[in-house]
mmCIF file of C-alpha atoms and ligand atoms in Angstrom:
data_model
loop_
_atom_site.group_PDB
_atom_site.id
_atom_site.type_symbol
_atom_site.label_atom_id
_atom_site.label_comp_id
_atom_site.label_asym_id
_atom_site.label_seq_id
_atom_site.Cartn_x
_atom_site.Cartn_y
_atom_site.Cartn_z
ATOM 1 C CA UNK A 1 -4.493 -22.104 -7.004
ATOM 2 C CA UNK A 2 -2.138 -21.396 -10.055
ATOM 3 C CA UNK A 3 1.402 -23.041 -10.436
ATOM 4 C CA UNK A 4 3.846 -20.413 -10.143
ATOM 5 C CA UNK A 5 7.423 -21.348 -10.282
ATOM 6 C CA UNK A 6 8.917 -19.941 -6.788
ATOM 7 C CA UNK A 7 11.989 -17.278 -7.017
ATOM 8 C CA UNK A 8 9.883 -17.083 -10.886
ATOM 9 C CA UNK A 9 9.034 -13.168 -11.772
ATOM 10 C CA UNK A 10 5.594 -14.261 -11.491
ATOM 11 C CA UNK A 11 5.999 -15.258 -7.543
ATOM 12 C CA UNK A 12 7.681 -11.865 -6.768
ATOM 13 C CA UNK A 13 4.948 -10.467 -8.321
ATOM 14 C CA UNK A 14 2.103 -11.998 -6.913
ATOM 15 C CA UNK A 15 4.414 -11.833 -3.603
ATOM 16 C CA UNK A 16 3.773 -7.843 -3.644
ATOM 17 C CA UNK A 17 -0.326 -8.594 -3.101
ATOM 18 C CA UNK A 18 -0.053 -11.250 -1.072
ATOM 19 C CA UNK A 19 2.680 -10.184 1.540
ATOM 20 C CA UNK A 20 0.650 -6.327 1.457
ATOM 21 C CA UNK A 21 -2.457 -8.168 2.429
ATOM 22 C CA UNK A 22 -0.451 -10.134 4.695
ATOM 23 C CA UNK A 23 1.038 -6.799 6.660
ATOM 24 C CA UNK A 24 -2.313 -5.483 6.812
ATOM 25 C CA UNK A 25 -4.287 -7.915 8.435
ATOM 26 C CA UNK A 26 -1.480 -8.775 10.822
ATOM 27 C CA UNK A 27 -0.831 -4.966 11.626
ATOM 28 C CA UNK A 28 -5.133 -4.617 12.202
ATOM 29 C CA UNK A 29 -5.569 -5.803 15.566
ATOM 30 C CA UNK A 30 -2.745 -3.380 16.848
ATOM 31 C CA UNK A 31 -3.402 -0.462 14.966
ATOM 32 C CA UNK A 32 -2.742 2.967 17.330
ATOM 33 C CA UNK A 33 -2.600 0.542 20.694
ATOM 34 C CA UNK A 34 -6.269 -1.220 19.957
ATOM 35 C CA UNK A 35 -4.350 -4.366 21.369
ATOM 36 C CA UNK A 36 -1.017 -4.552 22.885
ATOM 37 C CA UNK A 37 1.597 -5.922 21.335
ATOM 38 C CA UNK A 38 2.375 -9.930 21.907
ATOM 39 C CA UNK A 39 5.798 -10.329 24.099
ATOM 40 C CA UNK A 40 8.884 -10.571 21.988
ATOM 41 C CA UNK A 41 9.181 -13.829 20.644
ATOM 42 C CA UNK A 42 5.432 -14.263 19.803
ATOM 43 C CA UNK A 43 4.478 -13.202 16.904
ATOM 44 C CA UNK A 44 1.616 -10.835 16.100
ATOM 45 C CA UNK A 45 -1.782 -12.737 14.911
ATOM 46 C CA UNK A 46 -4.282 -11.620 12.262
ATOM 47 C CA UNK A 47 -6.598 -11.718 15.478
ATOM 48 C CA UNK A 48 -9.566 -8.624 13.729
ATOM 49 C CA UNK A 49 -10.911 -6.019 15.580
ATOM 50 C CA UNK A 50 -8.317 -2.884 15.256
ATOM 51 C CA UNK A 51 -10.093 0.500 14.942
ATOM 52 C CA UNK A 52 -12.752 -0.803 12.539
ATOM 53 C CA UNK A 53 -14.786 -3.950 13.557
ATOM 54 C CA UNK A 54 -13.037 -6.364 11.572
ATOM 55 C CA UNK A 55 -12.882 -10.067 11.253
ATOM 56 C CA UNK A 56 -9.849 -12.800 12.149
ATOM 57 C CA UNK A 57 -7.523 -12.999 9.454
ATOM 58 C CA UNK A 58 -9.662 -9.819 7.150
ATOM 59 C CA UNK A 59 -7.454 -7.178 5.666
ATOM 60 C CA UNK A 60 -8.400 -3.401 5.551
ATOM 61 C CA UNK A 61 -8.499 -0.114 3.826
ATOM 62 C CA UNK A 62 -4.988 -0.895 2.591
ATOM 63 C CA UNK A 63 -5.467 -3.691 1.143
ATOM 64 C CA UNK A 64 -9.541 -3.022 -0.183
ATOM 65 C CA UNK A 65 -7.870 0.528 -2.070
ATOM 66 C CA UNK A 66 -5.004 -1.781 -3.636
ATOM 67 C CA UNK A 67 -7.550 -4.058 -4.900
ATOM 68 C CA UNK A 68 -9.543 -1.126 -6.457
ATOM 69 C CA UNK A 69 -6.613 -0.480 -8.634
ATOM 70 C CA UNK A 70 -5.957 -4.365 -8.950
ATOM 71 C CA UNK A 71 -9.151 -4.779 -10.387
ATOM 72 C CA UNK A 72 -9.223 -1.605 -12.626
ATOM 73 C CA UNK A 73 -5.891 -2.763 -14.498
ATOM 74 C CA UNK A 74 -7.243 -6.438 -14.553
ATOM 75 C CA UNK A 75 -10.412 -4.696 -16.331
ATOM 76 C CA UNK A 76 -8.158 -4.175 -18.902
ATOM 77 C CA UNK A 77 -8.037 -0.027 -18.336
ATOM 78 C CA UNK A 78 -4.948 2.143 -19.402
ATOM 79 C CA UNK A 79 -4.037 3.610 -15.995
ATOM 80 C CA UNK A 80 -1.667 6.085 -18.042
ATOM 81 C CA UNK A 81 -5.017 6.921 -19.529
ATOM 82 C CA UNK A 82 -7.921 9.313 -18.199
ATOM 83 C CA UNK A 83 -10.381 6.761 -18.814
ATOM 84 C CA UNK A 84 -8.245 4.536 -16.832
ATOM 85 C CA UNK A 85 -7.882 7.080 -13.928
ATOM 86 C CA UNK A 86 -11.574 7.248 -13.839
ATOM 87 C CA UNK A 87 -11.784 3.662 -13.568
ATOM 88 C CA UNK A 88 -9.518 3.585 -10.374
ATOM 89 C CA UNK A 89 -11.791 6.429 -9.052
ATOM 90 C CA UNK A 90 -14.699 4.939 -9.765
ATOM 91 C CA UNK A 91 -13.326 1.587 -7.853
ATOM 92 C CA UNK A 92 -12.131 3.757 -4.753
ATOM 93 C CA UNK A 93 -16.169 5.016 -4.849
ATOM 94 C CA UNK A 94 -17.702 1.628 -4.983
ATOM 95 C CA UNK A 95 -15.553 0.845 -2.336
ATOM 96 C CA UNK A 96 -16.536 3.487 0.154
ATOM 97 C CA UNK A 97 -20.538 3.204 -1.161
ATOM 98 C CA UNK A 98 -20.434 -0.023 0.692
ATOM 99 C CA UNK A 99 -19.601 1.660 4.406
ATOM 100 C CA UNK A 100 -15.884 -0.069 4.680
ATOM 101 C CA UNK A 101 -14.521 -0.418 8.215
ATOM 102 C CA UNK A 102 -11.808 1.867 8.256
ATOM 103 C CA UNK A 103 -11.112 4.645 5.828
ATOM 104 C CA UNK A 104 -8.561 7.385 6.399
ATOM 105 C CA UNK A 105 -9.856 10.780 7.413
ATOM 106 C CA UNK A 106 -8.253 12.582 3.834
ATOM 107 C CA UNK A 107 -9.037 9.798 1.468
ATOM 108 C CA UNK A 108 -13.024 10.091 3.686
ATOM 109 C CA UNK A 109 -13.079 13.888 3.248
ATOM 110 C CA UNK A 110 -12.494 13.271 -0.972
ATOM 111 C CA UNK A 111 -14.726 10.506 -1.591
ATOM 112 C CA UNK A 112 -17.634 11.251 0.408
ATOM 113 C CA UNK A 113 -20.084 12.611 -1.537
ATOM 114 C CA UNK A 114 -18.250 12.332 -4.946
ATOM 115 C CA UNK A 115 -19.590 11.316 -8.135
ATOM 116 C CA UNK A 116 -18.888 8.478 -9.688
ATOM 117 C CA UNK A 117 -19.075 8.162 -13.353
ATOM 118 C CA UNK A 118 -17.196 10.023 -16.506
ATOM 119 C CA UNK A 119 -15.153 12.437 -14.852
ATOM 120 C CA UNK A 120 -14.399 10.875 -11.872
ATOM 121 C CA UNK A 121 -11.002 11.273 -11.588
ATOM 122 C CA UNK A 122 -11.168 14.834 -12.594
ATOM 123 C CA UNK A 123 -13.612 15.733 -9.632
ATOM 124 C CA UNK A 124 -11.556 13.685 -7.204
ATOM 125 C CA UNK A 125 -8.596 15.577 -7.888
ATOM 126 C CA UNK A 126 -10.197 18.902 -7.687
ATOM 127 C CA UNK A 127 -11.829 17.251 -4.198
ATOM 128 C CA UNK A 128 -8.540 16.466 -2.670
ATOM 129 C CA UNK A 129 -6.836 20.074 -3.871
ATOM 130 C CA UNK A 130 -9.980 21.841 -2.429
ATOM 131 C CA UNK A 131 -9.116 19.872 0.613
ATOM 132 C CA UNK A 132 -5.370 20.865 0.474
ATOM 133 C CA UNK A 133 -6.439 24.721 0.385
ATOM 134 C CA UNK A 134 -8.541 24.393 3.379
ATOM 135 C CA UNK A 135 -6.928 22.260 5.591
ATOM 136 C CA UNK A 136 -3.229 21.887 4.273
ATOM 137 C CA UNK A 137 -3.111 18.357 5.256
ATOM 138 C CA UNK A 138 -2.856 15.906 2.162
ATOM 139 C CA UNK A 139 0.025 14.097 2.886
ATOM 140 C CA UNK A 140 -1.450 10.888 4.482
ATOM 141 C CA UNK A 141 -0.475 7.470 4.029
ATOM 142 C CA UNK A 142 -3.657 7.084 2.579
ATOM 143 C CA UNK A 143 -1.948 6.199 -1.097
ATOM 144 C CA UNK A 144 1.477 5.128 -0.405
ATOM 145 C CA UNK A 145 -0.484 2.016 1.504
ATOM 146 C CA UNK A 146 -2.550 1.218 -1.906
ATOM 147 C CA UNK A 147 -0.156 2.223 -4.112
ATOM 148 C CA UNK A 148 1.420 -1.551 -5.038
ATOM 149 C CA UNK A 149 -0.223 -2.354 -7.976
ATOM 150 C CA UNK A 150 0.628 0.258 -9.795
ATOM 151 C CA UNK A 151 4.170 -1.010 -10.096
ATOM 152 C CA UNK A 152 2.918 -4.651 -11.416
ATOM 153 C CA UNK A 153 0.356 -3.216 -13.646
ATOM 154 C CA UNK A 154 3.464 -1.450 -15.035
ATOM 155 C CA UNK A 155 6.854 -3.397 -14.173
ATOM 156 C CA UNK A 156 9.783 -2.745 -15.904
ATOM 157 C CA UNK A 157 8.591 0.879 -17.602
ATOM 158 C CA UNK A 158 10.088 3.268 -15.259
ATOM 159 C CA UNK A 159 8.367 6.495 -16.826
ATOM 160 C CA UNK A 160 4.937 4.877 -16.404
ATOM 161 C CA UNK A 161 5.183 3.879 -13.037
ATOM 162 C CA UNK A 162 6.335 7.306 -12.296
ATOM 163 C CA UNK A 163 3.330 8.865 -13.768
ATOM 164 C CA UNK A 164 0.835 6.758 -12.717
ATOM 165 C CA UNK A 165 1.663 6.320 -9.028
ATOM 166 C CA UNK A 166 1.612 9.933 -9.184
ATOM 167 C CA UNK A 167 -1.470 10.750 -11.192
ATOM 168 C CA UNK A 168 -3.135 7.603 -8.307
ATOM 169 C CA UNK A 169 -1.935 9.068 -5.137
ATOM 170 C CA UNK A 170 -3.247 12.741 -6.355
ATOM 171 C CA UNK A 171 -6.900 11.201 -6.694
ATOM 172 C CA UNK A 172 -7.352 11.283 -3.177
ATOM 173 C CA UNK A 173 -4.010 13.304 -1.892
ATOM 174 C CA UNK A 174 -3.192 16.597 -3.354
ATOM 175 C CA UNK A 175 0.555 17.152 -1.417
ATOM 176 C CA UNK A 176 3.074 16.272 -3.694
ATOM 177 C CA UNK A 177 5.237 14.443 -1.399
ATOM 178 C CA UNK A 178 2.162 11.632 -1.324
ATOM 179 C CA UNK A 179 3.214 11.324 -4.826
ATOM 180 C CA UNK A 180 6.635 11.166 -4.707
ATOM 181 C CA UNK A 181 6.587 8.211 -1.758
ATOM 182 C CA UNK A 182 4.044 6.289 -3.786
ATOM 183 C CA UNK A 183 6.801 6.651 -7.073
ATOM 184 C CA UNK A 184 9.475 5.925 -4.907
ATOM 185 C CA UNK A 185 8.343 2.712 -3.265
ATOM 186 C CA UNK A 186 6.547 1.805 -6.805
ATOM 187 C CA UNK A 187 10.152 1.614 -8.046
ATOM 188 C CA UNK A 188 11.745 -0.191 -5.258
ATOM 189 C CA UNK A 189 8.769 -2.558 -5.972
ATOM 190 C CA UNK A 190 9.521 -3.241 -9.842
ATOM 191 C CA UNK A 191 13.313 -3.667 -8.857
ATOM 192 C CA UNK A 192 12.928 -6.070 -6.179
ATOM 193 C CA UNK A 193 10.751 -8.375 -8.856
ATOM 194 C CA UNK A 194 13.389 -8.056 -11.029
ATOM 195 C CA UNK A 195 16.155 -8.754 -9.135
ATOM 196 C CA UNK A 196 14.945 -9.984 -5.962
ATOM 197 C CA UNK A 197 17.055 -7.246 -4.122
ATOM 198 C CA UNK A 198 15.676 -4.607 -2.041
ATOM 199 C CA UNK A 199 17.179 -1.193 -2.572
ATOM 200 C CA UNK A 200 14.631 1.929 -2.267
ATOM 201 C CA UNK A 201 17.403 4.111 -3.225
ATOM 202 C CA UNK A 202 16.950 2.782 -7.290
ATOM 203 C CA UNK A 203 13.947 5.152 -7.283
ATOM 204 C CA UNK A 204 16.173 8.261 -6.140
ATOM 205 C CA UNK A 205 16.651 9.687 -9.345
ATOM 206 C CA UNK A 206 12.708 10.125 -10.182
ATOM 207 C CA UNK A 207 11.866 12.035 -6.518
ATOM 208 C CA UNK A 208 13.029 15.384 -5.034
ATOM 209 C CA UNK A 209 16.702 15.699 -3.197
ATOM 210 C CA UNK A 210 15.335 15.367 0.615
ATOM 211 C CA UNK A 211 14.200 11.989 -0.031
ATOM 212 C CA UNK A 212 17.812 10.713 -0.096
ATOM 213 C CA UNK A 213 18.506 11.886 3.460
ATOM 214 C CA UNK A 214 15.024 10.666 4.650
ATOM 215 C CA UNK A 215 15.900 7.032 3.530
ATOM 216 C CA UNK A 216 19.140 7.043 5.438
ATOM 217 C CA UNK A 217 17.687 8.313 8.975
ATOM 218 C CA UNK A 218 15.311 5.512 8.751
ATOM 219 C CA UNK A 219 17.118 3.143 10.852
ATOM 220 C CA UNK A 220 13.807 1.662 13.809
ATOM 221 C CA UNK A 221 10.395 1.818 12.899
ATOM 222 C CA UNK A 222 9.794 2.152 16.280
ATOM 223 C CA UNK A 223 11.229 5.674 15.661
ATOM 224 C CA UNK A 224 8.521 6.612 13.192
ATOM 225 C CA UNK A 225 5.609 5.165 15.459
ATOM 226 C CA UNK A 226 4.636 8.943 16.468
ATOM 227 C CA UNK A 227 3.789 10.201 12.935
ATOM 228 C CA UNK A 228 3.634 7.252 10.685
ATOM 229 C CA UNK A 229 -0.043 8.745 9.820
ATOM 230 C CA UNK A 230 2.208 11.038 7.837
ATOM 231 C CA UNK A 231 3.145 9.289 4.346
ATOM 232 C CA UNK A 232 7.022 10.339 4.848
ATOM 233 C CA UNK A 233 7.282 8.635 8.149
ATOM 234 C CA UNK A 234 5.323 5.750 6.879
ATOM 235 C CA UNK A 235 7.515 5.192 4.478
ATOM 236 C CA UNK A 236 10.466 5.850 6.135
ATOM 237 C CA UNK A 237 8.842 2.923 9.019
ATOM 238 C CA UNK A 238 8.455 0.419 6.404
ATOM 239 C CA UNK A 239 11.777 0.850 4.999
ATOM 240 C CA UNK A 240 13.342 0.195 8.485
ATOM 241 C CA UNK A 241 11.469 -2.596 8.813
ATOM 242 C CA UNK A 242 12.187 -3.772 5.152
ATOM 243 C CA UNK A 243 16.255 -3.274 5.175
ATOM 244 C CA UNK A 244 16.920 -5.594 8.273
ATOM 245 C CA UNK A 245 14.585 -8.260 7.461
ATOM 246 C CA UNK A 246 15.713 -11.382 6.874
ATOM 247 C CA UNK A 247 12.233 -12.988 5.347
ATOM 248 C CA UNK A 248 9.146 -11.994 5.219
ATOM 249 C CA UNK A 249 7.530 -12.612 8.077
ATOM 250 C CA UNK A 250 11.079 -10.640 10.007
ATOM 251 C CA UNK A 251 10.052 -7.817 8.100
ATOM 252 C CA UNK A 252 6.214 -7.991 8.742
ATOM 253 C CA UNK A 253 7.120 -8.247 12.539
ATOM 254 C CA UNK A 254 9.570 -5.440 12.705
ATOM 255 C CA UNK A 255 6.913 -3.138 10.772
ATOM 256 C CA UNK A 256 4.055 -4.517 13.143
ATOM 257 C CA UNK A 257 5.964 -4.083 16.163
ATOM 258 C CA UNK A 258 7.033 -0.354 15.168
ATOM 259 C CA UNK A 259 3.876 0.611 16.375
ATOM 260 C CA UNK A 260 1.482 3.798 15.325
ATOM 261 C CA UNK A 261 -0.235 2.787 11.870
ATOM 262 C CA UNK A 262 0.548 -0.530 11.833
ATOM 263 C CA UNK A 263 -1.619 -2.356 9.535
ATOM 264 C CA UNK A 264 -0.264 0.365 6.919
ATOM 265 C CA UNK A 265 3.181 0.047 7.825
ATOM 266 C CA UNK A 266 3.008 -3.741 7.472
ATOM 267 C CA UNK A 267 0.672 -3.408 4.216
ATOM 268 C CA UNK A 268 3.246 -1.088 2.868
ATOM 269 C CA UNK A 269 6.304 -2.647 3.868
ATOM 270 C CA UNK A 270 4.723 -6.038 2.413
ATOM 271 C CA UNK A 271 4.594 -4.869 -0.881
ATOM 272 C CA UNK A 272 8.508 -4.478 -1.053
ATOM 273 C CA UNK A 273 8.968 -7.735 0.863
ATOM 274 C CA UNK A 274 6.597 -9.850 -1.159
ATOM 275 C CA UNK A 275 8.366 -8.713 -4.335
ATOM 276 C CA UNK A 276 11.992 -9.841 -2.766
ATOM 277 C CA UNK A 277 10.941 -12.898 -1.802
ATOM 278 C CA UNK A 278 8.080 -14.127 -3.791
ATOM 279 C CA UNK A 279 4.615 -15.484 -2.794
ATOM 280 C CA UNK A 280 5.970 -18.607 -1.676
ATOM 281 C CA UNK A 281 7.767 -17.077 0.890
ATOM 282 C CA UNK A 282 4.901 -15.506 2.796
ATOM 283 C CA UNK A 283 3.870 -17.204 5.833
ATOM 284 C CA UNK A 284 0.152 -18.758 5.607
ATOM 285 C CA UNK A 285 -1.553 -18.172 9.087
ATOM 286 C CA UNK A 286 -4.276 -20.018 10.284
ATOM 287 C CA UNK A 287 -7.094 -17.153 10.431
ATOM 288 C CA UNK A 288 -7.794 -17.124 6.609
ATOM 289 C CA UNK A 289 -6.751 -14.294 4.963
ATOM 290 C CA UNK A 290 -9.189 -12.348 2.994
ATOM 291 C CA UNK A 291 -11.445 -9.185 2.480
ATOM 292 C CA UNK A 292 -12.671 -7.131 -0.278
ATOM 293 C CA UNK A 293 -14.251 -7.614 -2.234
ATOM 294 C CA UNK A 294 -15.047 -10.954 -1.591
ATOM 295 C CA UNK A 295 -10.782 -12.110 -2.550
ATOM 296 C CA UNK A 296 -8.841 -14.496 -1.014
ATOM 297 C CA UNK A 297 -5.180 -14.809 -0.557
ATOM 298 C CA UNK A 298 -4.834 -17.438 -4.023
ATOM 299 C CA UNK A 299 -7.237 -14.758 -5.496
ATOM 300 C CA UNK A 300 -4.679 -11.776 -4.656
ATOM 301 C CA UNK A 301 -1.912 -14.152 -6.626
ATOM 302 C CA UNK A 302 -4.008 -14.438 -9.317
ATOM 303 C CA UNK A 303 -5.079 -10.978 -9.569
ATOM 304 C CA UNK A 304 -0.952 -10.002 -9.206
ATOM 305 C CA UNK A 305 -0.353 -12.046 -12.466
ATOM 306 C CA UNK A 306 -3.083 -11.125 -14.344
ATOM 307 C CA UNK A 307 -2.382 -7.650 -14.112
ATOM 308 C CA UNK A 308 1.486 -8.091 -15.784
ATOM 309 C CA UNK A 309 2.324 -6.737 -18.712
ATOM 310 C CA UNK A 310 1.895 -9.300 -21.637
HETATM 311 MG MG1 LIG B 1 -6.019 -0.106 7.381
#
């Protein structure tokens, strides 16, 4: 395990990984109702099983997509770049070539069957738009829940994040609103490791006028539970369950307990917690966390702080 000074940029940082991974394998075992809910005052477990067949303390789809980028940026490729979108794409495909538990029915209908290689990013794109003309459906949570690195890989340079977490989500989501949440919360991100204050609302400016009203109706996640497959409500759940917490485990419960998509909510909503509060604020558990591709929680801190800007 590295040293990192806690309440140190580099904890909020690695905080976003490790507190996304976190969400996710806490929300798995209760994702759409697999598992009831513990009573209040029990907290939710990282107990496996959800709608894939996954193991104690394993994160998901969230979490494996994140990494894909993760490991594209640690790779050392340009993500601003074509050649660095291709290496994302080409991530997301050896990720779904090894038959993952879980994968979302848009980001499925994209990659399956797609190319890897030179290119990739190109055909994905024109995948996911053929799949917006026939079905109208691309606005998933699908790449708001992976979109976290994106702001580390980036932090601090506001046009970049902009353009990359929109250039990312459109690889597998074609609806522009995908793009706009994964900007948004990208920016929230890269504030709260500034600053260690979380304000959504910073990233206001760089997304279309109906986002401002969106963040103030979300007040429950429980409110959001019915559509939170939908990236607006999924954002709008996490944000509930970011603005009242009081730690990071508060704020993984309230998104858990919102119910719906709730390794997603929690995976999303632990991105903006983890960078508030820093890796050393997220509660260990005592299923160990970890998933692919082979990482463990210390491996998703390192990964966070390798991927910084110099
Ligand atoms: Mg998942």
């Amino acid at each position: 395990m590295i040293t990192i000074e806690p309440g140190a940029i580099a904890d909020r940082a690695a905080g976003v990984l490790l507190a996304g991974a976190t969400g996710d394998a806490l929300g798995v075992p209760y994702e759409y109702g697999s598992r009831p809910l513990p009573p209040p005052g029990e907290p939710p477990r990282m107990l496996g099983g959800g709608l894939g067949n996954i193991a104690p303390g394993q994160w998901s789809d969230d979490t494996e997509m994140a990494c894909a980028i993760a490991l594209a940026a640690a790779d050392g490729a340009d993500l601003r770049t074509e050649d660095g979108l291709d290496a994302v794409a080409d991530g997301f495909l050896r990720w779904y070539a090894q038959d993952p538990p879980d994968v979302g029915t848009q980001t499925r209908a994209v990659l399956d069957g797609a190319r890897p290689g030179p290119g990739s990013a190109a055909r994905l794109r024109r995948r996911a738009a053929d799949l917006h003309a026939r079905t109208g459906r691309t606005a998933g949570n699908g790449s708001l829940m992976r979109t976290a690195p994106v702001a580390l890989a980036h932090l601090g340079d506001t046009p970049a994040i902009v353009a990359v977490a929109t250039a990312i989500s459109a690889l597998t989501h074609h609806d522009p609103v995908a793009g706009e949440a994964c900007a948004l919360w990208c920016l929230a991100i890269d504030h709260a490791v500034h600053t260690g204050e979380v304000d959504v609302r910073v990233g206001l400016p760089h997304v279309g006028d109906h986002w401002a009203d969106l963040l103030d109706r979300a007040d429950e996640p429980e409110r959001f539970a019915g559509a939170n497959g939908w990236v607006v409500a999924a954002l709008q759940g996490a944000w509930a369950a970011v603005r009242r917490a009081d730690g990071v485990a508060d704020g993984l419960e309230r998104a858990v307990r919102g119910g719906g998509d709730t390794d997603t909510v929690a995976a999303i909503a632990g991105g903006l917690l983890g960078a508030a509060f820093g890796a050393a604020a997220v509660p260990g558990h005592p299923e160990p966390l970890h998933g692919w591709p082979d990482l463990t929680g210390a491996d998703l801190v390192r990964l966070a702080v390798a991927i910084l800007p110099a």
